[in-house]
Structures are given as C-alpha cells and as structure tokens.
XYZ file of C-alpha atoms in Angstrom:
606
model
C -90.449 -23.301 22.907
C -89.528 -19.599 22.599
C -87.400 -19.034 19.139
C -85.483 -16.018 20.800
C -84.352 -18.195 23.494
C -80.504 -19.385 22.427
C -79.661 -23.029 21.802
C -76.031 -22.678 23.455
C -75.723 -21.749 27.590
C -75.215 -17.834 27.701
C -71.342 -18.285 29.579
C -69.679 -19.738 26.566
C -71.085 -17.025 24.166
C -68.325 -15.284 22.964
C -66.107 -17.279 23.754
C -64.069 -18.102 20.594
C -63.111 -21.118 19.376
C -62.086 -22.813 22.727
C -65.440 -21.681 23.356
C -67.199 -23.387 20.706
C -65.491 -26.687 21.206
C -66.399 -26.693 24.724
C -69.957 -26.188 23.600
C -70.125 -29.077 21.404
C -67.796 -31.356 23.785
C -69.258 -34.369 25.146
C -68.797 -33.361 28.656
C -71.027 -36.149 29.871
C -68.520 -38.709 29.309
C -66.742 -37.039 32.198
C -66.423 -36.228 35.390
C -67.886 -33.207 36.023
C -70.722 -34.164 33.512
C -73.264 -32.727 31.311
C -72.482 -28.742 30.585
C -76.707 -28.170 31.618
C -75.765 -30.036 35.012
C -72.831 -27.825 35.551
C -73.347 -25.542 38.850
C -73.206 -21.893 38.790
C -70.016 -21.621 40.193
C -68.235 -23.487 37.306
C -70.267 -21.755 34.745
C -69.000 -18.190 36.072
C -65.295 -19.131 36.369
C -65.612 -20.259 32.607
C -67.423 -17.535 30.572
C -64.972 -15.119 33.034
C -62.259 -17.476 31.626
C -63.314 -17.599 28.118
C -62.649 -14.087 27.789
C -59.784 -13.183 29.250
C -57.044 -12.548 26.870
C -54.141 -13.995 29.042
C -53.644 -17.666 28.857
C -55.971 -19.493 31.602
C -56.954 -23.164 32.442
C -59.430 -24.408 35.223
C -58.753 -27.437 36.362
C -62.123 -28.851 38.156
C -62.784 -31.352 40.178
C -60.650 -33.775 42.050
C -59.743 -35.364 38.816
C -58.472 -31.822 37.784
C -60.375 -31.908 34.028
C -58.850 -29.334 32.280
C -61.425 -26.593 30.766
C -59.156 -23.803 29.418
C -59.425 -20.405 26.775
C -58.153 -19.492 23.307
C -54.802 -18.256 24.356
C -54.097 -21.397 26.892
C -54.751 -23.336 23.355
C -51.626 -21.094 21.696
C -49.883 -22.378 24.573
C -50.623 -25.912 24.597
C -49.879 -25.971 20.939
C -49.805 -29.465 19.613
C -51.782 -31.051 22.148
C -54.481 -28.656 21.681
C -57.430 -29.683 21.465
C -56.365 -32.989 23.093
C -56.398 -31.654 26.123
C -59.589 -30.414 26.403
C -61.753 -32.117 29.127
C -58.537 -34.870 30.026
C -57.170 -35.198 33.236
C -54.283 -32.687 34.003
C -51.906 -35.429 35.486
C -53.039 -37.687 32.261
C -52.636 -34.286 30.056
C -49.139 -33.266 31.102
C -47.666 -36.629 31.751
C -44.020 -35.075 32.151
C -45.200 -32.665 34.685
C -47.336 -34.985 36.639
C -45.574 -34.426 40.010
C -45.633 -30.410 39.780
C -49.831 -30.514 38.487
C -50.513 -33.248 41.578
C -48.741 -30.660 44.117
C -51.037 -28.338 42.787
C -53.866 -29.725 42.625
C -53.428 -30.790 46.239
C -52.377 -27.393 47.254
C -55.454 -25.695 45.479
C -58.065 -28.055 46.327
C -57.010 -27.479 49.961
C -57.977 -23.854 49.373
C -54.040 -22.551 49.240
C -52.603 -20.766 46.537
C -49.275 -20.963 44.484
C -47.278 -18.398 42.632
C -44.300 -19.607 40.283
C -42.477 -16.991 38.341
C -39.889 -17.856 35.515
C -40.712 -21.826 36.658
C -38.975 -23.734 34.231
C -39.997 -26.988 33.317
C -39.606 -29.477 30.437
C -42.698 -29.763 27.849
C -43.640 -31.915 24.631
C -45.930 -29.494 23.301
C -44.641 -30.578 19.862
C -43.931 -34.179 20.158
C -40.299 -32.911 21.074
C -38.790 -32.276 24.535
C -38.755 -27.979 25.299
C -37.207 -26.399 27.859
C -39.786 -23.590 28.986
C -39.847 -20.918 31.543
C -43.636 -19.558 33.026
C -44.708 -17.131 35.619
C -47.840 -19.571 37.144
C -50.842 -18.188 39.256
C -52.831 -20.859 40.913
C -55.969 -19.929 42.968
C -58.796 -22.254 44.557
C -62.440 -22.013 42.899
C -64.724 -21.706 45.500
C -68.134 -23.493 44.262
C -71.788 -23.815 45.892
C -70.808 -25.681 48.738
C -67.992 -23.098 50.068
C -65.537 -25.746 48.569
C -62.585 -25.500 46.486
C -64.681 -26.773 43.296
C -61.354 -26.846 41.091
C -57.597 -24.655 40.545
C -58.005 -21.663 38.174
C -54.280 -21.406 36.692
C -53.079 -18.358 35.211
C -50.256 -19.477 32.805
C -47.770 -16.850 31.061
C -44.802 -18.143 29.321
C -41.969 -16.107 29.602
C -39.432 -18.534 27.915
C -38.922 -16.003 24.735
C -38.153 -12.905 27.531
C -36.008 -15.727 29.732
C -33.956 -16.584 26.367
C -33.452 -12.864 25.316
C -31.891 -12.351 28.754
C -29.774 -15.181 28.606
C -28.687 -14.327 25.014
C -28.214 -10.582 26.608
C -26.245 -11.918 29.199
C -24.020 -13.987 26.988
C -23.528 -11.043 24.521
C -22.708 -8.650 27.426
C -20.362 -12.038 28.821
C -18.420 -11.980 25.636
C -18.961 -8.350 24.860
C -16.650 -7.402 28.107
C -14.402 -10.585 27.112
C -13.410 -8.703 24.405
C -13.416 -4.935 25.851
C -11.390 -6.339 28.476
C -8.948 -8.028 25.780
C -8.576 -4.943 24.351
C -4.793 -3.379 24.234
C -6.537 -0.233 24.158
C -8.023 1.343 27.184
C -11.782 2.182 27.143
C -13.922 4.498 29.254
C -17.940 5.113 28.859
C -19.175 8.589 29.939
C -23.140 9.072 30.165
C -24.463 12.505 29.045
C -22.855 14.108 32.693
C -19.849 13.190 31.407
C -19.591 10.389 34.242
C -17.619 7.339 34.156
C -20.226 4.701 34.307
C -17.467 1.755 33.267
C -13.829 0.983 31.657
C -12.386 -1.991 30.766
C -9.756 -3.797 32.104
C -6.511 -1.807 30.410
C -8.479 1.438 31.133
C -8.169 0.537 34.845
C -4.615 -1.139 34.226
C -3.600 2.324 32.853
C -5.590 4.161 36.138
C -3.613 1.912 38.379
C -6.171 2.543 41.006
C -8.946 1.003 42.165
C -12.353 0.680 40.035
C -14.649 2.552 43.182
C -12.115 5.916 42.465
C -12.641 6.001 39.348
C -16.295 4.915 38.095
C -19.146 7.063 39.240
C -17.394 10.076 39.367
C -17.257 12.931 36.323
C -13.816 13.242 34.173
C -13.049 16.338 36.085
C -13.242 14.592 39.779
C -11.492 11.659 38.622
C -8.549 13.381 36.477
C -8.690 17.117 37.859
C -4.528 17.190 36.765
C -6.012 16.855 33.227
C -5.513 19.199 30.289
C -8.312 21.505 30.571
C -8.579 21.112 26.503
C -9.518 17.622 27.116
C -12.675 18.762 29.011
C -12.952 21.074 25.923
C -12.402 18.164 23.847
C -15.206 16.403 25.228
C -17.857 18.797 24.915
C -17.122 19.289 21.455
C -17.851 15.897 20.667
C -20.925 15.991 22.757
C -21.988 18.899 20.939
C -21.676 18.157 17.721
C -22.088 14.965 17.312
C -18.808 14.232 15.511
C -15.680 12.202 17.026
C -12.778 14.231 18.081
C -9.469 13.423 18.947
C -6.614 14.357 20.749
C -2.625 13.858 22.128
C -2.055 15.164 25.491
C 0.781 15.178 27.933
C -1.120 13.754 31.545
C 0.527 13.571 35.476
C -1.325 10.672 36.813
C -2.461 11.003 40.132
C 0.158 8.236 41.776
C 2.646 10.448 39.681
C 3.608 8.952 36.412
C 3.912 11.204 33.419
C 2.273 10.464 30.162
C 1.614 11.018 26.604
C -1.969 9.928 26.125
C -3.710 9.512 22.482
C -7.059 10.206 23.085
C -10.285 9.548 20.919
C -13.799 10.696 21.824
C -16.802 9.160 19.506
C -20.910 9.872 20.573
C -22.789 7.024 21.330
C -26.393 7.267 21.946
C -26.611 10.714 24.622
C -22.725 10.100 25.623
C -19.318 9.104 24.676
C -16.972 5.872 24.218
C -13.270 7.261 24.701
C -10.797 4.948 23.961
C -7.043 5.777 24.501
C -3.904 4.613 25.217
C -0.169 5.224 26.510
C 2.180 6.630 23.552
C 4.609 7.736 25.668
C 7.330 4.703 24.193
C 6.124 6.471 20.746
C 6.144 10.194 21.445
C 9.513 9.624 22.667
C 10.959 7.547 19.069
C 9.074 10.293 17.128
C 11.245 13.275 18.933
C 14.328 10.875 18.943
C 13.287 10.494 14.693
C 12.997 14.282 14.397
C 16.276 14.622 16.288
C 18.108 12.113 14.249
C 17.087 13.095 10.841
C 17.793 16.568 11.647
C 21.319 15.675 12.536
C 21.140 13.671 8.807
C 20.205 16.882 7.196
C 22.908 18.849 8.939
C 25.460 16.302 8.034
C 23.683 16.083 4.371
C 23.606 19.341 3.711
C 27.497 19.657 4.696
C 28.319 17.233 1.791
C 29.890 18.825 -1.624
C 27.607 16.413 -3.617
C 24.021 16.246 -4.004
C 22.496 13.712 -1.582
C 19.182 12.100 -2.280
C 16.580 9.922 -1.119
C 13.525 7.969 -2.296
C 11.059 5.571 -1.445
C 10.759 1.994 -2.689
C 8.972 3.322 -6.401
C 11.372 6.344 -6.580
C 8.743 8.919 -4.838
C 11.584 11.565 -3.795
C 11.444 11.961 0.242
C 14.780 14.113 0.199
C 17.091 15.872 -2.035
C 19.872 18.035 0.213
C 21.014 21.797 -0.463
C 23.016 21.161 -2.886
C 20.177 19.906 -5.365
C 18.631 23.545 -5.006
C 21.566 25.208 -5.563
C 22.819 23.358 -8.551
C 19.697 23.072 -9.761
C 17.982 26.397 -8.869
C 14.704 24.094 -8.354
C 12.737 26.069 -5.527
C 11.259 22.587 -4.497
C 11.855 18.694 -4.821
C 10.606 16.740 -7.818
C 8.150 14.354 -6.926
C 9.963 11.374 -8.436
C 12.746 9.992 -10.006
C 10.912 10.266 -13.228
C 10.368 14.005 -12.657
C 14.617 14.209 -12.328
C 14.867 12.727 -15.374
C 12.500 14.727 -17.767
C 12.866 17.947 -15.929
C 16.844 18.295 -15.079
C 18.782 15.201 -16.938
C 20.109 15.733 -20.277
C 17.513 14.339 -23.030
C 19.690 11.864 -24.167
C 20.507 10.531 -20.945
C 16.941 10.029 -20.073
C 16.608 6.784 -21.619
C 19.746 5.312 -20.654
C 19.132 6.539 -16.839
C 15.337 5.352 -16.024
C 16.327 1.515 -18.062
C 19.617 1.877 -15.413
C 16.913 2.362 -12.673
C 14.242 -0.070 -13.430
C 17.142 -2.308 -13.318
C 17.988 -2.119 -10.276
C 15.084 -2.138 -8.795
C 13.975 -5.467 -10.230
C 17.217 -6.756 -9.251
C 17.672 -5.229 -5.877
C 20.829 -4.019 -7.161
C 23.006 -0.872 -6.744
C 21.645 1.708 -9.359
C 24.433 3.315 -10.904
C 24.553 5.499 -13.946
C 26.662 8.657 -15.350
C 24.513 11.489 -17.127
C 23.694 15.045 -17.721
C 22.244 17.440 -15.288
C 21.018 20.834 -16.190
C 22.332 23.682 -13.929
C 20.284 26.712 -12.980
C 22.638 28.566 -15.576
C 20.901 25.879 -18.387
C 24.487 24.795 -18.710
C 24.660 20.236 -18.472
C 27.600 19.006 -16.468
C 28.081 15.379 -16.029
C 27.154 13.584 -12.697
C 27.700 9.837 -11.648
C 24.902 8.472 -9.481
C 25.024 5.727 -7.477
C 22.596 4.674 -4.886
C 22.126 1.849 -2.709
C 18.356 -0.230 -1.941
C 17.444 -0.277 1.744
C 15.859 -3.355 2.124
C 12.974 -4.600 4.865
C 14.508 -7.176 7.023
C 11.700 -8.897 7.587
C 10.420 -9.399 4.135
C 13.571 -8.520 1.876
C 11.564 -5.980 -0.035
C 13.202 -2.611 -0.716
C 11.710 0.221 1.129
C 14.211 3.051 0.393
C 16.819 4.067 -2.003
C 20.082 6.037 -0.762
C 21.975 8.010 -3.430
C 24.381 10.552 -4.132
C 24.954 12.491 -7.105
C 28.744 13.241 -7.744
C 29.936 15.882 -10.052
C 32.318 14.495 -12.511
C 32.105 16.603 -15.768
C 35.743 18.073 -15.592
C 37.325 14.196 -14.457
C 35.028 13.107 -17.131
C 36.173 15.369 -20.225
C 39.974 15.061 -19.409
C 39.432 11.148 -19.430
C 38.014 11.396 -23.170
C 40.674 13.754 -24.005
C 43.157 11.628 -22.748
C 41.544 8.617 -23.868
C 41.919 10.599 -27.166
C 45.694 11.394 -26.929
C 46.235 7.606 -25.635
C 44.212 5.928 -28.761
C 46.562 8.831 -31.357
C 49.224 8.132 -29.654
C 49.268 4.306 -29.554
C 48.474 4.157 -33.108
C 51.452 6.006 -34.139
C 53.741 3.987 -31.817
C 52.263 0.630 -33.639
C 52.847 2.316 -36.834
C 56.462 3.488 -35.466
C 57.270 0.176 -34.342
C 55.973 -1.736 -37.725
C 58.484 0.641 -39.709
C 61.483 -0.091 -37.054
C 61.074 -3.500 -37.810
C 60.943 -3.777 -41.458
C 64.483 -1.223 -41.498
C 65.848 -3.408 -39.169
C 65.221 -6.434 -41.028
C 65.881 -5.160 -44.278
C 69.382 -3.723 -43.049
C 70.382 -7.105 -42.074
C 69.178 -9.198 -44.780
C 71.061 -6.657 -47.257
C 74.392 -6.220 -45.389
C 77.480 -7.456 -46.163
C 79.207 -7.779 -42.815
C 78.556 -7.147 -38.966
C 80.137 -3.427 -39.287
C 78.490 -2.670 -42.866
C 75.149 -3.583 -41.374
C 76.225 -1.838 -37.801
C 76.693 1.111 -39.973
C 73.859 0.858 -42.349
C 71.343 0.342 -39.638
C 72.403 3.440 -37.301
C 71.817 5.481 -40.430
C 68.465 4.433 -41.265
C 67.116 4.885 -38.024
C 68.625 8.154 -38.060
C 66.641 8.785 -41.485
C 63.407 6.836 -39.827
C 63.963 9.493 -37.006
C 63.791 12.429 -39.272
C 61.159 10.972 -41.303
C 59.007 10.286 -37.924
C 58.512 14.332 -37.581
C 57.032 14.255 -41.099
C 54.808 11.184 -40.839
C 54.042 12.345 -37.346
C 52.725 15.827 -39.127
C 51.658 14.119 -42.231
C 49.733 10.963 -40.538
C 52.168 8.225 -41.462
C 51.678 6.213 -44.642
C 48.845 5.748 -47.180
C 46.359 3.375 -47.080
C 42.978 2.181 -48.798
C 40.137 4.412 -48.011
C 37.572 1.467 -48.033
C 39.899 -0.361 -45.255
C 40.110 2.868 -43.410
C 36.545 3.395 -43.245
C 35.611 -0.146 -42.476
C 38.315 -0.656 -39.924
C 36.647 3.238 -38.438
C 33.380 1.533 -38.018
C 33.732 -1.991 -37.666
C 33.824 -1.354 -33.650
C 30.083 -0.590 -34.332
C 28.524 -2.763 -36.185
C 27.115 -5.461 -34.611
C 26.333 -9.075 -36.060
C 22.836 -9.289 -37.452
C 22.193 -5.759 -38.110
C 22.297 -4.013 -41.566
C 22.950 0.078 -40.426
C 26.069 1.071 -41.771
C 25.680 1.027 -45.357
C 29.841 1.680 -46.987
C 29.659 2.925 -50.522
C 32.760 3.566 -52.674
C 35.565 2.680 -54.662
C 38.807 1.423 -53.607
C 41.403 4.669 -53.402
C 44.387 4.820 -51.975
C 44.721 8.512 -50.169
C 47.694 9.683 -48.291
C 49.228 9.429 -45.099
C 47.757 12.795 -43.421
C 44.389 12.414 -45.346
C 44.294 8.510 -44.013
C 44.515 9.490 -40.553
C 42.298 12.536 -40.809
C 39.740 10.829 -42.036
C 40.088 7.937 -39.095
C 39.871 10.409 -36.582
C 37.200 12.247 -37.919
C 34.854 8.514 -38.729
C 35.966 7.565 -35.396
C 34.343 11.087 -33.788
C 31.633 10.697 -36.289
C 30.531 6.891 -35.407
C 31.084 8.035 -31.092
C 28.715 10.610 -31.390
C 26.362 8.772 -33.707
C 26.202 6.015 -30.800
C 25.701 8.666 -28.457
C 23.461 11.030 -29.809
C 22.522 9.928 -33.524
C 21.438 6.836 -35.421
C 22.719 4.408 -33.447
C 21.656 5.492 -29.879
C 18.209 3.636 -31.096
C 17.479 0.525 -32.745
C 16.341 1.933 -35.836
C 19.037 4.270 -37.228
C 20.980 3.565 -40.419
C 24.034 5.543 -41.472
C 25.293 5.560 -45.109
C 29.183 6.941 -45.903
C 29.621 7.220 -49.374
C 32.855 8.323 -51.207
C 34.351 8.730 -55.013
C 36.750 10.921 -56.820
C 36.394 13.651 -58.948
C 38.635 15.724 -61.288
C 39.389 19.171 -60.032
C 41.580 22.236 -62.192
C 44.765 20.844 -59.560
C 44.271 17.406 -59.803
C 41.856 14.266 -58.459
C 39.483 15.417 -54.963
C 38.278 13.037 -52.733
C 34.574 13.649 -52.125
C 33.325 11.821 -49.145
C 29.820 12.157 -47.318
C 28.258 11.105 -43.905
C 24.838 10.812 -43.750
C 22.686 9.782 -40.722
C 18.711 9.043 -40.591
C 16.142 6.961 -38.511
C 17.671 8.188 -35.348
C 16.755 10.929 -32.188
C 15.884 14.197 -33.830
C 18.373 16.177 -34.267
C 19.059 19.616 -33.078
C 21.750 22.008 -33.729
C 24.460 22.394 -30.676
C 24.544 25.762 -29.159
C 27.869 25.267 -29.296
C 30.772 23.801 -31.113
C 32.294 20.634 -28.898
C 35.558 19.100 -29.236
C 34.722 16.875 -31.695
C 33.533 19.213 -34.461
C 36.697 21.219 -33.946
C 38.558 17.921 -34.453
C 37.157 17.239 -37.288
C 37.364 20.798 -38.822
C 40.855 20.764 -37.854
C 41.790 17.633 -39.445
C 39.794 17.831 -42.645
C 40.059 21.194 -43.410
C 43.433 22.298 -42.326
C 45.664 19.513 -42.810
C 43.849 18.130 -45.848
C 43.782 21.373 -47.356
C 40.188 20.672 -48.119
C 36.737 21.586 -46.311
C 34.590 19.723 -44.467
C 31.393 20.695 -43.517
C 28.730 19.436 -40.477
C 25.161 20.654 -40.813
C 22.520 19.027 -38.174
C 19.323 18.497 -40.153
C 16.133 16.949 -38.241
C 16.948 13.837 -40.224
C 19.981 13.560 -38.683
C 24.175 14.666 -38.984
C 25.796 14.824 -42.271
C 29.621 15.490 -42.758
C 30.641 16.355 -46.371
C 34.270 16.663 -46.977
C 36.412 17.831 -50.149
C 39.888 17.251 -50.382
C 43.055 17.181 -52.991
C 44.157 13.430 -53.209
C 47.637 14.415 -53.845
C-alpha cells in the first residue's frame, strides 16, 4: 500500500467536525450504505456541502437520510449529532408533514422556496417558534435521477423577532406621540414634513396628504418668515431653538403658537402647541396689574406685597418716596434691618413669623426710617392669600399706614389721662374724709351744713396748691414699688429696690412717680427689660446737706440692648428734668452709658 495515499475519502477533507463524524459514522447500517460504496454524485454534493459556510442538509435517498455541515449542526442544536444519518421524517417528528411534501416534491425533480416559513421546533427539548428562508433543490445522481433534496436552511427567527419588536415599539411609540397634548411634526434635512402626530394634524385641521411631503414653506407659506429663520438656526448649529409666533392658518383661524425646534439625527422634531387661551390671560394679567399699580400708587400709604416666605414682589410709590430707596428690598427681612427702627426689629420679624405659622393677619406698629434719617411710626397690617386648593399661603397683602402724629398725641394723652385720674382719686379720697369728718363732729344739721360748705371751700383752695405741689406725702419705698410693680413679673428677680423707708413730700412724691413711671416705659421699650436678661437696681438714702436732709436717689440699668445716646431729647427726658429739677428744686441727671440708662437725682426733703 502507498503511505502517501490518505486513509479518509478526499470529499470529507476539510470538512470540520460534521465532517469528521461523517467519516467515522457507520453508514453501513443504513440506507444509502458504506461511505466507499457511495456514488460520485453523492460524494460531490457532500464535500461541496461540507464547506459551505451557510447552513445545508442533503437529504438522500427515498428514506431522506439526513447528511448535513457544521453550521446545519448550530442549527439543529440539541439534536445534533442525533440527527446525523436518521431519517428526516423520523428526525423532525413535529415537522413530518412539511419534510414528506418535500421530499416528494424534490425527489420528483421540483424545487421549493420558503422564505420567513415559520414552523414549531424542539431543538432543545422545548417547543420554539422559528421563522426560516428554505431552498430545496433535487440532486441529480448517476442515473439522471433525483438521488436526494439538497436544503439550504437560514433561520431568520432573530431578524423576524427584531421586526416584530420594531413594529411593536413603533405601535406604541405612535400610541404615545399620538396621545400627546402637544402637537409634533418631523422635518428631514429638506426641511420636509415626513410625519405629525395626531394633535399636530388636529391643530392643521386639514387633511394628512396637504400637509406631509411637502417643505414648511409649501405647507405654511402665511408663516412668520423668522420661523423659517428659526429653523435653520437649529439645523445649523446643532442646538434647540425656540420660539412664540402669532400664525393665520390657512382655513383662517388666528393663533399664538409656542414653537420648539430640537436636531435629531440630520433633521428636526418640532413640537408646539396653541397658547392662544394663554397669550390672551398673560395680556389680560399685564392689563390688570397695571390697573393695580395705578390704583396702588394713588394710595396715601405705602402698599406692599410678598410672596409666601416674604420675598418682596411689590412695594408702591410711596415706599420710594418715604423711603428714598432707589429699588425694592428683596425681603421682608431686608425691611427690617435696612429701614425699621432697631428696636422694632425684633418685635416685628417674631410678629411675622407668627403669622405665618398661623396663617394669621400680621399686624405690628414700628419705626420706619425716612430718606431725611428721621423714624416715624407706621402700623402694618397685611393679610395671607391663601391657595384654594391646598390652603397654603402663596401671597401676603399689606399696607403700611403712617401713624406717628395719632400715635404721640395718644401717649400724651394717655399721659394727661393717667395725671389726671390720679389726682381726681386723690381729690375724691380727701372729699370724703372732710365730708365724713364734718358730720361725725357737728352738732346739728345747720352747724354741719355750715361747717361742711367751708371746708370744701378750704379743700378748694388747697386743691390749687396740692395740684402745684403733687398732693400729699407718702413713703418713698411704696412710691417706688407701687412705680414698678406694673413690671415685674412673677418668677423673675430684675428690679432690685434698695433703700430706707422716707417719707418725702407731696410734689417730690409725685415727681418721682412720674419720672419711675417714664423711667420703667422706656426701660421696657428700649433698656433692660426689652430682653430677658436685663436687671435694673434703684437705690435711694438721705444725706445731710448745709439747708437741711437731700434725698439722693439713683437708677441704674445693665444686661440690656446697648445703649446709645438720643440725638435728641424726647418727651420723657424733659419730663423728668422738669419734674425733678424744677419743682423739686433739685437736679436730676440722665447719662446713656453702653451699660445702660442711669438717672441720678438730688433733692431737698423739706
């Protein structure tokens, strides 16, 4: 035997492992028998098979035995290599019928094309649901017979289930274009109209054929020529544009049209809608809330508004020229810092947060600084403008009303009323103890008659004296406590009363009332006890002078607001001045340390 001669037929070489196993297959246990027996023809249509790389099967002999290549194998999957030299009908049980059709078809010397066949496979043990473009094609042997079918077998299921899956996605993908409220039009790179969506067309109200194909010019040639513009801008650059134009429609309805233009791929997705309903309430807005700032800035008070966290949207003419501000503070926080009085601040932002947490009406009475740096007092009120829908406060509407000169005649009166109604108590105490005395004394009806008409008289002539000289005398510790019992509150330890127990007269009794009285208002105000910390001490005792005993008595605040000296002298220092010094024939002095205010006063006790 001749070594170079191979030991394997030369049609299977090459032929990879399908190849192989055929080689080594027990072919003589079939029909078409042993692989040296095999006749030309067969041997051809194999080693051409065996190396082709798209999936191919022969199917020889009557029987159809199935002889088939490596990428048929891919294909038959799980029943590879089962299916090597079986039956075709015994092979592919569940597509008997379809194999015996063509079997008879191709052993009758006919041939069969199938494209995107589907049929139902166990190539896995489990039922599949495939899709194949089939080539079958008689193979002519020695005899000029049809020796067997050559079947060329693609599977196109993955390509058949893309499509499907495209088609579904495109299915829901114009679902939910045409569900859109907005209108939507796709322009290629032409700056044609190759589709719109349903409320694009709704919007057209014309049919789809005048509308799609054609350019945006031919289709809309009534449109605003900066719209074109608009477009090839976008187109251009790249970069979304957008735009709000007024549009005639060609079946004549007017329009305002939002309009936005965004590149995708070589052309652009528009979308836009009808704001005509919305153009329209925006001019009616501008209309009405120029009418509100005509009627605002007619008002003799300063009108204000904010939003919900007190971001100023508003302040009316009269803010600027009060104020002199050139523009409007960004919030209520900037009013108070800026323009309220310092020691209003407090009082005004608590009043504020206040209402706001309790969806109340904010209300408060302080300080504003003019553009002269002069403070006059103002009482603000405004009410919360609440959502309807949720009950949460969107606005605030207030007014600030100038009440400085109502304000300061109300203290001075309040001042004249509180004088005056201690006097008349006083008056009325001393009526009744003459009146009573007269009668217990008298005698008779006439004697007492007599007796009381002339002490009233005398009480009358003595009522210009006490009136000058403050009434009757008293003891300075009850004058001082009764001066600041009003406040002292339960709990606290802040006023701190040092002194002996003197009796002082009638003028010096009141003086010194009125002036504690000033002293303890503008403390609360201003001083130790506009905070929680401040303590005040009033100390008093008596000294010998070269006339006689003085009364030394000081006021001393600390732990409260620093303290700066007034640029001016108010009502109350003069009251005290006046009172101390010039009716007590003493002095009294009122220096404003950064500690805080101290009042020392000297006077004769006689």
């Amino acid at each position: 035997m001749d070594i170079r001669t191979p030991h394997h037929p030369d049609f299977l070489r090459d032929g990879g492992e399908t190849g192989a196993l055929i080689r080594h297959y027990d072919w003589a246990s079939t029909p078409i028998g042993a692989i040296s027996d095999w006749p030309q023809s067969l041997r051809t249509t194999v080693g051409l098979m065996l190396r082709s790389p798209i999936p191919m099967v022969l199917l020889w002999g009557g029987h159809g035995v199935m002889i088939y290549n490596d990428p048929y194998s891919v294909f038959a999957a799980g029943r590879h290599p089962r299916l090597l030299g079986s039956n075709v009908l015994e092979g592919w049980p569940e597509v008997a019928d379809f194999n015996a059709h063509v079997m008879k078809v191709g052993m009758a010397g006919g041939t069969l094309s199938f494209r995107d066949q589907e049929l139902t496979l166990y190539r896995k043990g489990v039922p599949e649901q495939v899709w194949m473009n089939l080539d079958y094609s008689p193979v002519i042997d020695e005899s000029g017979q049809p020796g067997g079918v050559l079947a060329i077998v693609v599977e196109t299921t993955d390509r058949i289930t893309m499509e499907a899956a495209l088609r579904d996605s495109e299915t829901r993908l114009r679902g939910v274009l045409d569900g859109m409220g907005e209108s939507l039009a796709l322009m290629d790179r032409d700056f044609r109209i190759i589709d719109m969506n349903a409320e694009a067309l709704r919007l057209e109200g014309r049919p789809r054929q005048e509308v799609i194909g054609k350019t945006h010019w031919e289709a809309h040639p009534d449109a605003d020529p900066a719209l074109g513009e608009m477009f090839r801008q976008a187109m251009a650059t790249g970069t979304p544009v957008q735009m709000k134009h007024r549009y005639a429609w060609p079946h004549g309805r007017v329009s305002w049209i939002a309009m936005h233009a965004y590149p995708v791929g070589e052309g652009l997705a528009v979308f836009y809608g009808d704001v005509t309903e919305q153009v329209e309430a925006e001019e009616r807005l501008r209309e009405s809330e120029e009418r509100l700032r005509l009627m605002a800035d007619a008002v003799p008070q300063i009108v204000w508004v904010t939003d919900a966290e007190g971001k100023t949207e508003f302040f009316n003419r009269q803010w600027f020229e009060y104020t002199g501000a050139t523009e409007k503070p960004d919030s209520a926080t900037q009013v108070a810092s800026d323009f309220v009085h310092s020691d209003d601040q407090a009082a005004t932002m608590h009043a504020f947060e206040d209402a706001r947490r309790n969806q109340s009406i904010f209300e408060v009475e302080h300080r504003i600084r003019s553009k002269a740096g002069e403070y006059r007092w103002f009482l603000v009120r405004a009410e919360p403008y609440c959502d309807p829908r949720t009950g949460e406060i969107v606005r605030w509407f207030g007014v600030s009303i100038d009440i400085h000169d109502r304000r300061i005649a109300e203290e001075h009166q309040q001042l004249l009323i509180n004088e005056l109604n201690h006097r008349v108590k006083n008056t009325l105490a001393t009526v009744q103890s003459v009146a009573s005395q007269t009668l217990r004394n008298a005698n008779s009806t006439a004697q007492a008659k007599e007796a009381l008409e002339a002490r009233l008289f005398a009480l009358s002539r003595a009522h210009d004296v006490l009136t000058r000289e403050n009434w009757e005398s008293a003891d300075l510790y009850d004058i001082v406590e009764q001066a600041v019992a009003p406040y002292s509150s339960r709990g606290e330890d802040r006023l701190h009363l040092e002194g002996a127990r003197v009796r002082v007269p009638p003028r010096m009794a009141l003086a010194l009332a009125m002036a504690l009285q000033e002293l303890a208002t503008n403390a609360v105000k201003y001083g130790a006890l506009s905070n929680e910390a401040g303590v005040i001490r009033i100390a008093w005792g008596v000294q010998q002078g070269e006339s006689g005993p003085r009364l030394h008595l000081k006021w001393e605040e600390s732990g409260g607001p620093t303290v700066r000296s007034p640029l001016r002298r108010g009502f109350g220092s003069r009251l005290i001045e006046r009172s101390l010094s010039q009716d007590l024939d003493g002095t009294a002095q009122i220096v404003f340390p950064a500690t805080g205010v101290v009042c020392i006063v000297d006077a004769p006790l006689t």
